[in-house]
PDB file of C-alpha atoms in Angstrom:
ATOM      1  CA  MET A 189      28.990 -48.169  56.980  1.00 73.00           C
ATOM      2  CA  SER A 190      25.337 -47.042  56.818  1.00 90.00           C
ATOM      3  CA  LYS A 191      23.891 -45.570  53.634  1.00 98.00           C
ATOM      4  CA  ILE A 192      22.539 -41.951  54.356  1.00 98.00           C
ATOM      5  CA  LEU A 193      18.605 -41.808  53.471  1.00 98.00           C
ATOM      6  CA  VAL A 194      17.676 -38.153  52.731  1.00 98.00           C
ATOM      7  CA  VAL A 195      14.458 -37.663  53.759  1.00 98.00           C
ATOM      8  CA  PHE A 196      12.401 -34.569  52.250  1.00 97.00           C
ATOM      9  CA  GLY A 197       9.709 -32.725  54.020  1.00 96.00           C
ATOM     10  CA  ALA A 198      10.931 -35.092  57.050  1.00 97.00           C
ATOM     11  CA  THR A 199       8.209 -33.125  59.836  1.00 96.00           C
ATOM     12  CA  GLY A 200       5.570 -33.671  56.929  1.00 95.00           C
ATOM     13  CA  LEU A 201       2.624 -36.528  56.963  1.00 96.00           C
ATOM     14  CA  GLN A 202       4.430 -38.703  54.826  1.00 97.00           C
ATOM     15  CA  GLY A 203       8.089 -37.671  55.486  1.00 97.00           C
ATOM     16  CA  GLY A 204       7.820 -37.795  58.864  1.00 97.00           C
ATOM     17  CA  SER A 205       6.680 -40.980  58.794  1.00 98.00           C
ATOM     18  CA  VAL A 206       9.152 -42.862  56.220  1.00 98.00           C
ATOM     19  CA  ALA A 207      11.947 -40.860  58.708  1.00 98.00           C
ATOM     20  CA  SER A 208      10.274 -42.894  61.539  1.00 98.00           C
ATOM     21  CA  TYR A 209      10.074 -46.072  60.220  1.00 98.00           C
ATOM     22  CA  VAL A 210      13.177 -46.253  59.304  1.00 98.00           C
ATOM     23  CA  LEU A 211      14.831 -45.258  62.341  1.00 98.00           C
ATOM     24  CA  GLN A 212      13.019 -47.780  64.692  1.00 97.00           C
ATOM     25  CA  ASP A 213      12.786 -50.844  61.694  1.00 97.00           C
ATOM     26  CA  ALA A 214      15.697 -53.107  63.330  1.00 97.00           C
ATOM     27  CA  GLN A 215      16.540 -54.298  59.641  1.00 97.00           C
ATOM     28  CA  LEU A 216      16.577 -50.667  58.016  1.00 98.00           C
ATOM     29  CA  SER A 217      18.083 -48.882  61.009  1.00 97.00           C
ATOM     30  CA  LYS A 218      21.539 -50.822  60.062  1.00 97.00           C
ATOM     31  CA  GLU A 219      21.092 -50.280  56.616  1.00 98.00           C
ATOM     32  CA  TYR A 220      20.146 -46.166  56.340  1.00 98.00           C
ATOM     33  CA  LYS A 221      21.821 -43.508  58.356  1.00 98.00           C
ATOM     34  CA  VAL A 222      18.361 -41.369  58.118  1.00 98.00           C
ATOM     35  CA  ARG A 223      18.958 -37.417  57.472  1.00 98.00           C
ATOM     36  CA  ALA A 224      15.753 -35.494  58.207  1.00 98.00           C
ATOM     37  CA  VAL A 225      14.994 -32.218  55.954  1.00 97.00           C
ATOM     38  CA  THR A 226      13.126 -29.731  56.812  1.00 96.00           C
ATOM     39  CA  ARG A 227      12.301 -25.584  57.137  1.00 94.00           C
ATOM     40  CA  ASP A 228      12.890 -25.454  60.379  1.00 94.00           C
ATOM     41  CA  PRO A 229      15.173 -27.565  62.840  1.00 95.00           C
ATOM     42  CA  SER A 230      14.731 -26.310  65.861  1.00 95.00           C
ATOM     43  CA  GLN A 231      10.468 -27.556  65.961  1.00 95.00           C
ATOM     44  CA  PRO A 232       9.726 -29.959  68.136  1.00 96.00           C
ATOM     45  CA  ALA A 233       9.248 -32.605  65.691  1.00 96.00           C
ATOM     46  CA  ALA A 234      12.381 -32.378  63.541  1.00 97.00           C
ATOM     47  CA  GLN A 235      13.642 -32.394  67.395  1.00 96.00           C
ATOM     48  CA  ASP A 236      11.723 -35.938  68.177  1.00 97.00           C
ATOM     49  CA  LEU A 237      13.434 -37.292  65.230  1.00 97.00           C
ATOM     50  CA  LYS A 238      16.968 -36.170  65.677  1.00 97.00           C
ATOM     51  CA  ASN A 239      16.385 -37.936  69.560  1.00 97.00           C
ATOM     52  CA  LYS A 240      15.435 -41.040  67.488  1.00 96.00           C
ATOM     53  CA  GLY A 241      18.890 -41.089  65.420  1.00 97.00           C
ATOM     54  CA  ALA A 242      18.366 -38.897  62.439  1.00 98.00           C
ATOM     55  CA  GLU A 243      20.995 -36.334  61.593  1.00 98.00           C
ATOM     56  CA  VAL A 244      18.911 -33.366  60.666  1.00 98.00           C
ATOM     57  CA  VAL A 245      19.232 -30.104  58.460  1.00 97.00           C
ATOM     58  CA  LYS A 246      18.063 -27.193  57.255  1.00 96.00           C
ATOM     59  CA  GLY A 247      16.306 -27.229  53.840  1.00 95.00           C
ATOM     60  CA  ASP A 248      13.979 -24.794  51.414  1.00 91.00           C
ATOM     61  CA  MET A 249      12.385 -26.485  47.987  1.00 90.00           C
ATOM     62  CA  THR A 250      12.720 -22.527  46.590  1.00 90.00           C
ATOM     63  CA  ASP A 251      16.634 -22.125  47.894  1.00 94.00           C
ATOM     64  CA  ARG A 252      18.857 -24.473  45.409  1.00 96.00           C
ATOM     65  CA  ASP A 253      21.540 -24.748  47.642  1.00 97.00           C
ATOM     66  CA  SER A 254      19.826 -25.963  50.452  1.00 96.00           C
ATOM     67  CA  ILE A 255      18.377 -28.544  48.335  1.00 96.00           C
ATOM     68  CA  LYS A 256      22.008 -29.526  47.271  1.00 97.00           C
ATOM     69  CA  HIS A 257      23.601 -29.733  50.548  1.00 97.00           C
ATOM     70  CA  ALA A 258      21.169 -32.009  52.137  1.00 97.00           C
ATOM     71  CA  VAL A 259      22.344 -34.260  49.131  1.00 98.00           C
ATOM     72  CA  GLN A 260      25.683 -34.722  49.479  1.00 98.00           C
ATOM     73  CA  GLY A 261      26.972 -37.842  50.782  1.00 98.00           C
ATOM     74  CA  ALA A 262      23.118 -39.556  49.653  1.00 98.00           C
ATOM     75  CA  HIS A 263      23.031 -43.073  48.579  1.00 98.00           C
ATOM     76  CA  THR A 264      18.614 -43.004  48.805  1.00 98.00           C
ATOM     77  CA  VAL A 265      16.316 -40.145  48.167  1.00 98.00           C
ATOM     78  CA  PHE A 266      12.905 -39.484  49.663  1.00 98.00           C
ATOM     79  CA  GLY A 267      11.190 -36.888  47.778  1.00 97.00           C
ATOM     80  CA  VAL A 268       7.960 -34.957  48.880  1.00 95.00           C
ATOM     81  CA  ASN A 269       6.762 -32.006  47.226  1.00 87.00           C
ATOM     82  CA  LEU A 270       3.631 -30.492  48.596  1.00 77.00           C
ATOM     83  CA  VAL A 271       2.347 -26.994  46.584  1.00 71.00           C
ATOM     84  CA  TYR A 272      -0.437 -24.976  48.404  1.00 67.00           C
ATOM     85  CA  ASP A 273      -1.236 -21.787  46.485  1.00 68.00           C
ATOM     86  CA  ASN A 274      -2.246 -21.456  42.791  1.00 70.00           C
ATOM     87  CA  GLU A 275       1.146 -21.969  41.532  1.00 80.00           C
ATOM     88  CA  VAL A 276       1.306 -25.397  42.364  1.00 82.00           C
ATOM     89  CA  ARG A 277       1.913 -27.120  38.740  1.00 86.00           C
ATOM     90  CA  SER A 278       4.817 -24.107  38.064  1.00 85.00           C
ATOM     91  CA  LYS A 279       6.382 -24.772  41.440  1.00 90.00           C
ATOM     92  CA  GLU A 280       5.906 -28.825  42.094  1.00 94.00           C
ATOM     93  CA  VAL A 281       7.288 -29.158  38.370  1.00 95.00           C
ATOM     94  CA  THR A 282      10.663 -27.081  39.149  1.00 95.00           C
ATOM     95  CA  GLN A 283      11.241 -28.481  42.636  1.00 94.00           C
ATOM     96  CA  GLY A 284      10.670 -31.700  42.009  1.00 96.00           C
ATOM     97  CA  ARG A 285      13.183 -31.913  38.824  1.00 97.00           C
ATOM     98  CA  VAL A 286      15.562 -29.708  41.130  1.00 97.00           C
ATOM     99  CA  MET A 287      15.486 -32.577  43.322  1.00 97.00           C
ATOM    100  CA  ALA A 288      16.438 -34.992  40.919  1.00 98.00           C
ATOM    101  CA  ASP A 289      18.741 -33.289  39.448  1.00 98.00           C
ATOM    102  CA  GLU A 290      20.533 -32.322  42.507  1.00 98.00           C
ATOM    103  CA  ALA A 291      20.382 -35.972  43.792  1.00 98.00           C
ATOM    104  CA  VAL A 292      21.847 -37.259  40.483  1.00 98.00           C
ATOM    105  CA  ALA A 293      24.870 -34.466  40.682  1.00 98.00           C
ATOM    106  CA  ALA A 294      25.546 -35.511  44.726  1.00 98.00           C
ATOM    107  CA  GLY A 295      25.939 -39.578  43.337  1.00 98.00           C
ATOM    108  CA  ALA A 296      22.544 -40.565  45.005  1.00 98.00           C
ATOM    109  CA  GLN A 297      21.948 -44.256  43.244  1.00 98.00           C
ATOM    110  CA  TYR A 298      18.610 -44.251  44.062  1.00 98.00           C
ATOM    111  CA  PHE A 299      15.400 -41.847  44.087  1.00 98.00           C
ATOM    112  CA  ILE A 300      11.862 -42.458  45.530  1.00 98.00           C
ATOM    113  CA  PHE A 301       9.808 -40.006  44.870  1.00 98.00           C
ATOM    114  CA  SER A 302       6.305 -38.904  46.252  1.00 98.00           C
ATOM    115  CA  THR A 303       4.038 -39.379  42.655  1.00 98.00           C
ATOM    116  CA  SER A 304       0.277 -38.699  41.457  1.00 97.00           C
ATOM    117  CA  GLN A 305      -1.479 -39.802  38.369  1.00 96.00           C
ATOM    118  CA  ASN A 306      -1.852 -38.207  35.306  1.00 97.00           C
ATOM    119  CA  THR A 307      -5.335 -37.169  35.544  1.00 97.00           C
ATOM    120  CA  GLY A 308      -5.430 -35.666  31.712  1.00 97.00           C
ATOM    121  CA  LYS A 309      -4.027 -38.650  29.872  1.00 97.00           C
ATOM    122  CA  ILE A 310      -5.807 -41.266  32.312  1.00 98.00           C
ATOM    123  CA  SER A 311      -9.016 -39.495  30.760  1.00 98.00           C
ATOM    124  CA  GLY A 312      -8.506 -38.798  27.368  1.00 97.00           C
ATOM    125  CA  GLY A 313      -7.814 -34.965  28.427  1.00 97.00           C
ATOM    126  CA  LYS A 314     -11.504 -34.603  29.830  1.00 97.00           C
ATOM    127  CA  TYR A 315     -10.286 -34.007  33.092  1.00 97.00           C
ATOM    128  CA  THR A 316      -6.957 -31.313  32.818  1.00 95.00           C
ATOM    129  CA  GLY A 317      -6.078 -28.980  35.716  1.00 93.00           C
ATOM    130  CA  ILE A 318      -5.388 -30.739  38.423  1.00 95.00           C
ATOM    131  CA  ASP A 319      -2.336 -30.003  38.719  1.00 93.00           C
ATOM    132  CA  HIS A 320      -1.598 -31.411  42.621  1.00 93.00           C
ATOM    133  CA  PHE A 321      -1.878 -34.691  40.539  1.00 95.00           C
ATOM    134  CA  GLU A 322      -0.708 -33.631  37.209  1.00 95.00           C
ATOM    135  CA  ALA A 323       2.541 -31.453  38.725  1.00 95.00           C
ATOM    136  CA  LYS A 324       3.229 -34.972  40.078  1.00 96.00           C
ATOM    137  CA  ALA A 325       3.050 -37.160  37.283  1.00 97.00           C
ATOM    138  CA  GLU A 326       5.215 -34.856  35.498  1.00 97.00           C
ATOM    139  CA  VAL A 327       7.626 -35.221  37.338  1.00 97.00           C
ATOM    140  CA  GLU A 328       7.942 -38.519  37.702  1.00 98.00           C
ATOM    141  CA  GLU A 329       8.166 -38.840  34.257  1.00 98.00           C
ATOM    142  CA  TYR A 330      11.220 -36.702  34.470  1.00 98.00           C
ATOM    143  CA  ILE A 331      13.037 -39.029  36.862  1.00 98.00           C
ATOM    144  CA  ARG A 332      12.146 -41.366  34.794  1.00 98.00           C
ATOM    145  CA  THR A 333      14.726 -40.261  32.664  1.00 98.00           C
ATOM    146  CA  LEU A 334      17.661 -39.278  34.822  1.00 98.00           C
ATOM    147  CA  PRO A 335      20.117 -42.268  34.866  1.00 98.00           C
ATOM    148  CA  ILE A 336      19.357 -42.990  38.156  1.00 98.00           C
ATOM    149  CA  LYS A 337      17.460 -45.970  40.044  1.00 98.00           C
ATOM    150  CA  SER A 338      14.381 -44.821  40.864  1.00 98.00           C
ATOM    151  CA  ALA A 339      10.950 -45.988  42.876  1.00 98.00           C
ATOM    152  CA  PHE A 340       7.429 -44.496  43.449  1.00 98.00           C
ATOM    153  CA  PHE A 341       4.998 -44.406  46.567  1.00 98.00           C
ATOM    154  CA  ALA A 342       1.230 -42.573  44.964  1.00 98.00           C
ATOM    155  CA  PRO A 343      -0.547 -41.901  48.108  1.00 98.00           C
ATOM    156  CA  GLY A 344      -4.369 -42.348  48.280  1.00 98.00           C
ATOM    157  CA  GLY A 345      -6.902 -40.227  50.040  1.00 97.00           C
ATOM    158  CA  TYR A 346      -5.533 -39.140  53.488  1.00 97.00           C
ATOM    159  CA  MET A 347      -7.907 -40.318  56.594  1.00 97.00           C
ATOM    160  CA  GLU A 348      -7.053 -38.001  58.584  1.00 96.00           C
ATOM    161  CA  ASN A 349      -9.077 -35.427  55.704  1.00 93.00           C
ATOM    162  CA  PHE A 350     -11.610 -36.630  57.678  1.00 93.00           C
ATOM    163  CA  ALA A 351     -11.236 -34.682  60.759  1.00 91.00           C
ATOM    164  CA  SER A 352     -10.590 -31.038  58.462  1.00 89.00           C
ATOM    165  CA  LEU A 353     -11.621 -30.723  54.965  1.00 83.00           C
ATOM    166  CA  LEU A 354     -13.577 -33.444  54.558  1.00 88.00           C
ATOM    167  CA  ALA A 355     -14.882 -33.620  57.995  1.00 92.00           C
ATOM    168  CA  PRO A 356     -18.568 -34.078  59.173  1.00 96.00           C
ATOM    169  CA  ARG A 357     -20.651 -30.818  59.351  1.00 95.00           C
ATOM    170  CA  PRO A 358     -23.998 -30.415  62.285  1.00 96.00           C
ATOM    171  CA  VAL A 359     -26.971 -30.488  59.914  1.00 95.00           C
ATOM    172  CA  GLY A 360     -29.121 -28.864  62.907  1.00 94.00           C
ATOM    173  CA  ASP A 361     -30.868 -31.232  63.943  1.00 96.00           C
ATOM    174  CA  GLY A 362     -28.722 -33.952  65.701  1.00 95.00           C
ATOM    175  CA  THR A 363     -26.986 -35.384  62.561  1.00 97.00           C
ATOM    176  CA  TYR A 364     -24.623 -35.316  60.434  1.00 98.00           C
ATOM    177  CA  THR A 365     -23.316 -35.070  56.766  1.00 97.00           C
ATOM    178  CA  ILE A 366     -20.106 -35.416  54.496  1.00 95.00           C
ATOM    179  CA  SER A 367     -20.879 -34.048  51.183  1.00 95.00           C
ATOM    180  CA  ASN A 368     -19.371 -34.227  47.675  1.00 95.00           C
ATOM    181  CA  ILE A 369     -20.296 -33.949  44.317  1.00 96.00           C
ATOM    182  CA  VAL A 370     -20.045 -37.280  43.201  1.00 98.00           C
ATOM    183  CA  SER A 371     -22.303 -40.305  43.931  1.00 98.00           C
ATOM    184  CA  PRO A 372     -23.089 -42.516  47.134  1.00 98.00           C
ATOM    185  CA  GLN A 373     -20.715 -45.097  44.741  1.00 98.00           C
ATOM    186  CA  THR A 374     -18.076 -43.909  44.039  1.00 98.00           C
ATOM    187  CA  LYS A 375     -14.803 -45.037  45.727  1.00 98.00           C
ATOM    188  CA  GLN A 376     -12.171 -43.397  47.525  1.00 97.00           C
ATOM    189  CA  PRO A 377      -8.726 -45.623  48.816  1.00 98.00           C
ATOM    190  CA  LEU A 378      -8.013 -44.412  51.906  1.00 98.00           C
ATOM    191  CA  ILE A 379      -4.879 -44.010  53.708  1.00 98.00           C
ATOM    192  CA  ALA A 380      -3.817 -43.401  56.976  1.00 98.00           C
ATOM    193  CA  VAL A 381      -0.703 -41.397  55.855  1.00 98.00           C
ATOM    194  CA  ALA A 382       1.509 -40.346  59.262  1.00 97.00           C
ATOM    195  CA  SER A 383       1.400 -43.367  60.094  1.00 97.00           C
ATOM    196  CA  ASP A 384       1.547 -45.988  57.078  1.00 98.00           C
ATOM    197  CA  SER A 385       3.425 -44.040  54.559  1.00 98.00           C
ATOM    198  CA  GLY A 386       6.583 -45.722  55.557  1.00 98.00           C
ATOM    199  CA  LYS A 387       5.460 -49.482  55.571  1.00 98.00           C
ATOM    200  CA  TYR A 388       5.315 -48.861  51.777  1.00 98.00           C
ATOM    201  CA  VAL A 389       8.689 -47.062  51.263  1.00 98.00           C
ATOM    202  CA  GLY A 390      10.320 -49.306  53.754  1.00 98.00           C
ATOM    203  CA  ALA A 391       8.940 -52.214  51.221  1.00 98.00           C
ATOM    204  CA  ILE A 392      10.953 -50.035  48.620  1.00 98.00           C
ATOM    205  CA  LEU A 393      14.563 -49.237  51.237  1.00 98.00           C
ATOM    206  CA  ALA A 394      14.699 -52.988  52.055  1.00 98.00           C
ATOM    207  CA  GLU A 395      14.463 -54.633  48.200  1.00 98.00           C
ATOM    208  CA  PRO A 396      15.553 -51.604  46.361  1.00 98.00           C
ATOM    209  CA  ASP A 397      16.102 -53.955  43.453  1.00 98.00           C
ATOM    210  CA  LYS A 398      12.536 -55.803  42.894  1.00 98.00           C
ATOM    211  CA  TYR A 399      11.230 -52.441  43.282  1.00 98.00           C
ATOM    212  CA  GLU A 400      13.022 -50.162  40.766  1.00 98.00           C
ATOM    213  CA  GLY A 401      10.712 -48.368  37.949  1.00 98.00           C
ATOM    214  CA  LYS A 402       7.479 -50.047  40.156  1.00 98.00           C
ATOM    215  CA  ILE A 403       4.674 -47.743  41.465  1.00 98.00           C
ATOM    216  CA  PHE A 404       3.202 -48.257  44.988  1.00 98.00           C
ATOM    217  CA  TYR A 405      -0.456 -47.519  44.270  1.00 98.00           C
ATOM    218  CA  ALA A 406      -1.011 -46.649  49.346  1.00 98.00           C
ATOM    219  CA  ALA A 407      -4.042 -47.799  50.618  1.00 98.00           C
ATOM    220  CA  THR A 408      -5.297 -49.366  53.253  1.00 98.00           C
ATOM    221  CA  SER A 409      -8.890 -50.388  51.681  1.00 96.00           C
ATOM    222  CA  VAL A 410     -10.329 -48.960  48.325  1.00 98.00           C
ATOM    223  CA  THR A 411     -14.005 -47.464  49.814  1.00 98.00           C
ATOM    224  CA  SER A 412     -17.254 -46.182  48.222  1.00 98.00           C
ATOM    225  CA  PHE A 413     -18.646 -42.074  50.270  1.00 97.00           C
ATOM    226  CA  GLU A 414     -21.318 -44.603  51.408  1.00 97.00           C
ATOM    227  CA  GLU A 415     -19.241 -46.841  53.193  1.00 98.00           C
ATOM    228  CA  ILE A 416     -16.793 -43.757  54.587  1.00 98.00           C
ATOM    229  CA  ALA A 417     -19.893 -42.444  56.115  1.00 98.00           C
ATOM    230  CA  GLU A 418     -21.124 -45.475  57.814  1.00 98.00           C
ATOM    231  CA  THR A 419     -18.320 -46.195  59.686  1.00 98.00           C
ATOM    232  CA  LEU A 420     -17.681 -42.725  60.486  1.00 98.00           C
ATOM    233  CA  SER A 421     -21.531 -43.287  61.742  1.00 97.00           C
ATOM    234  CA  LYS A 422     -20.379 -46.339  63.911  1.00 97.00           C
ATOM    235  CA  ALA A 423     -16.910 -45.135  65.184  1.00 97.00           C
ATOM    236  CA  THR A 424     -18.960 -41.455  66.649  1.00 96.00           C
ATOM    237  CA  GLY A 425     -21.949 -42.683  67.869  1.00 97.00           C
ATOM    238  CA  LYS A 426     -23.100 -40.125  65.326  1.00 97.00           C
ATOM    239  CA  THR A 427     -25.819 -40.428  62.532  1.00 98.00           C
ATOM    240  CA  ILE A 428     -23.532 -39.654  59.538  1.00 98.00           C
ATOM    241  CA  LYS A 429     -24.982 -39.733  55.524  1.00 97.00           C
ATOM    242  CA  TYR A 430     -23.313 -38.807  52.697  1.00 97.00           C
ATOM    243  CA  ASN A 431     -24.961 -36.418  51.090  1.00 96.00           C
ATOM    244  CA  GLN A 432     -24.426 -35.796  47.468  1.00 97.00           C
ATOM    245  CA  VAL A 433     -24.834 -32.013  46.153  1.00 96.00           C
ATOM    246  CA  PRO A 434     -24.977 -29.648  42.785  1.00 96.00           C
ATOM    247  CA  GLU A 435     -21.715 -28.151  42.176  1.00 93.00           C
ATOM    248  CA  GLU A 436     -22.210 -25.144  42.890  1.00 94.00           C
ATOM    249  CA  VAL A 437     -22.720 -25.632  46.591  1.00 94.00           C
ATOM    250  CA  PHE A 438     -19.436 -28.399  46.792  1.00 93.00           C
ATOM    251  CA  ARG A 439     -17.862 -24.918  44.929  1.00 93.00           C
ATOM    252  CA  GLY A 440     -18.852 -22.530  48.269  1.00 92.00           C
ATOM    253  CA  MET A 441     -17.369 -25.587  50.908  1.00 89.00           C
ATOM    254  CA  LEU A 442     -14.301 -25.327  49.329  1.00 89.00           C
ATOM    255  CA  PRO A 443     -11.197 -22.425  49.567  1.00 88.00           C
ATOM    256  CA  PRO A 444     -11.960 -20.685  46.268  1.00 89.00           C
ATOM    257  CA  SER A 445      -8.090 -21.225  45.792  1.00 85.00           C
ATOM    258  CA  ILE A 446      -8.517 -24.760  45.575  1.00 89.00           C
ATOM    259  CA  ALA A 447     -12.165 -25.099  45.006  1.00 91.00           C
ATOM    260  CA  THR A 448     -12.172 -25.690  40.553  1.00 92.00           C
ATOM    261  CA  ARG A 449      -9.227 -28.407  40.586  1.00 92.00           C
ATOM    262  CA  TYR A 450     -10.891 -30.191  43.337  1.00 93.00           C
ATOM    263  CA  MET A 451     -14.491 -30.495  41.846  1.00 95.00           C
ATOM    264  CA  LYS A 452     -12.510 -31.556  38.464  1.00 96.00           C
ATOM    265  CA  MET A 453     -10.466 -34.293  40.930  1.00 96.00           C
ATOM    266  CA  PHE A 454     -12.937 -35.327  42.382  1.00 96.00           C
ATOM    267  CA  LEU A 455     -15.354 -36.117  39.282  1.00 97.00           C
ATOM    268  CA  PHE A 456     -12.016 -38.239  37.666  1.00 98.00           C
ATOM    269  CA  PHE A 457     -12.341 -40.474  40.810  1.00 98.00           C
ATOM    270  CA  GLN A 458     -16.096 -41.235  39.910  1.00 98.00           C
ATOM    271  CA  ASP A 459     -15.608 -41.510  36.034  1.00 98.00           C
ATOM    272  CA  PHE A 460     -12.009 -42.610  36.272  1.00 98.00           C
ATOM    273  CA  GLY A 461     -11.772 -44.273  39.611  1.00 98.00           C
ATOM    274  CA  TYR A 462      -8.470 -42.941  41.947  1.00 98.00           C
ATOM    275  CA  TYR A 463      -5.718 -44.327  39.559  1.00 98.00           C
ATOM    276  CA  GLY A 464      -7.503 -44.781  36.674  1.00 97.00           C
ATOM    277  CA  PRO A 465      -9.763 -48.039  35.740  1.00 97.00           C
ATOM    278  CA  GLN A 466      -7.190 -50.445  37.362  1.00 98.00           C
ATOM    279  CA  THR A 467      -7.185 -49.145  40.790  1.00 98.00           C
ATOM    280  CA  GLU A 468      -9.056 -51.724  43.020  1.00 98.00           C
ATOM    281  CA  GLU A 469      -5.713 -54.492  41.252  1.00 98.00           C
ATOM    282  CA  LEU A 470      -3.373 -51.926  41.794  1.00 98.00           C
ATOM    283  CA  VAL A 471      -4.057 -51.519  45.188  1.00 98.00           C
ATOM    284  CA  ALA A 472      -4.452 -55.247  46.396  1.00 98.00           C
ATOM    285  CA  TRP A 473      -0.906 -55.757  44.429  1.00 98.00           C
ATOM    286  CA  THR A 474       0.706 -53.092  46.021  1.00 98.00           C
ATOM    287  CA  SER A 475      -0.995 -53.753  49.773  1.00 97.00           C
ATOM    288  CA  LYS A 476       0.188 -57.757  49.189  1.00 97.00           C
ATOM    289  CA  ASN A 477       4.592 -55.505  48.772  1.00 98.00           C
ATOM    290  CA  VAL A 478       4.139 -53.606  52.051  1.00 98.00           C
ATOM    291  CA  ARG A 479       5.925 -53.834  55.381  1.00 96.00           C
ATOM    292  CA  GLY A 480       3.854 -54.151  57.813  1.00 93.00           C
ATOM    293  CA  LYS A 481       0.481 -54.136  58.639  1.00 96.00           C
ATOM    294  CA  LEU A 482      -1.921 -51.082  57.280  1.00 98.00           C
ATOM    295  CA  THR A 483      -3.837 -49.061  59.517  1.00 98.00           C
ATOM    296  CA  THR A 484      -8.016 -49.760  58.770  1.00 98.00           C
ATOM    297  CA  LEU A 485     -10.395 -46.804  58.765  1.00 98.00           C
ATOM    298  CA  GLU A 486     -12.132 -47.798  61.814  1.00 97.00           C
ATOM    299  CA  GLU A 487      -8.455 -48.476  63.362  1.00 98.00           C
ATOM    300  CA  PHE A 488      -7.304 -44.666  62.864  1.00 98.00           C
ATOM    301  CA  LEU A 489     -10.922 -43.400  63.739  1.00 97.00           C
ATOM    302  CA  ALA A 490     -10.235 -45.360  67.230  1.00 97.00           C
ATOM    303  CA  GLU A 491      -6.615 -44.143  67.585  1.00 96.00           C
ATOM    304  CA  ASN A 492      -7.446 -39.909  66.605  1.00 96.00           C
ATOM    305  CA  PRO A 493     -11.625 -39.786  67.501  1.00 95.00           C
ATOM    306  CA  LEU A 494     -13.364 -37.281  65.688  1.00 95.00           C
ATOM    307  CA  LYS A 495     -14.634 -33.781  68.108  1.00 90.00           C
ATOM    308  CA  LEU A 496     -17.995 -33.670  66.348  1.00 88.00           C
TER     309      LEU A 496
END
């Protein structure tokens, strides 16, 4: 009998990729029955998963009873927890712990959690308060203390962000810039999260014992902002340059609610590396263990052209 794989955030970028990958994979679709958890089972993305063979259930991270219901009978749980308001740390930690606790209480055997790095620890206390990273790291540490096998998925910077938060901006003379506070040589690991998340998590699902306790540092490449601008230029046929800007300018480009922690985040990348000093080695190891071909930035831009 197939094992139940519960996928939280199943209509989001990460969870949707994981659910879709398992449903279409010849081996994993036989081994796992996907239970897709979403706040709105009636939305088109949820119905699409249902049509592909998933069981779709309603679940809300703020409702413990719905989480308890979602994980009943589960063998493996994929947990992702994204909060975008000023209470990100307290909410993500609380909700992440509830997910893990309910998985254990339901008798699940394995938990795969979407994690991030402890920036305060890696930086020796220089960069603290990057709550959307540190909250996930705190939940990861908690999961490792529980009586359940676990592995972790740590996505790099989303290629999708170049169509939104990090989109090139017009200068006024027909050219464009991508602007940031960090040096042009600062490197960012990049992942096409919607298409590739499932390839990483799928590798863990295919060989869970092999990867127990491991972190998948998920990125196709580790690329400097200068190189990213060059790639965007080639893809769009427009002149796009990287522009390093002062702190006050960059702060003004960001929504006020996230400005301080995002500034710290990028400075952490510059000073310590996205995953710390061993970023490139960690990404290289992960890429050797992934299941399937990863999407390059060039391929992503060809499939998702920027509208400039």
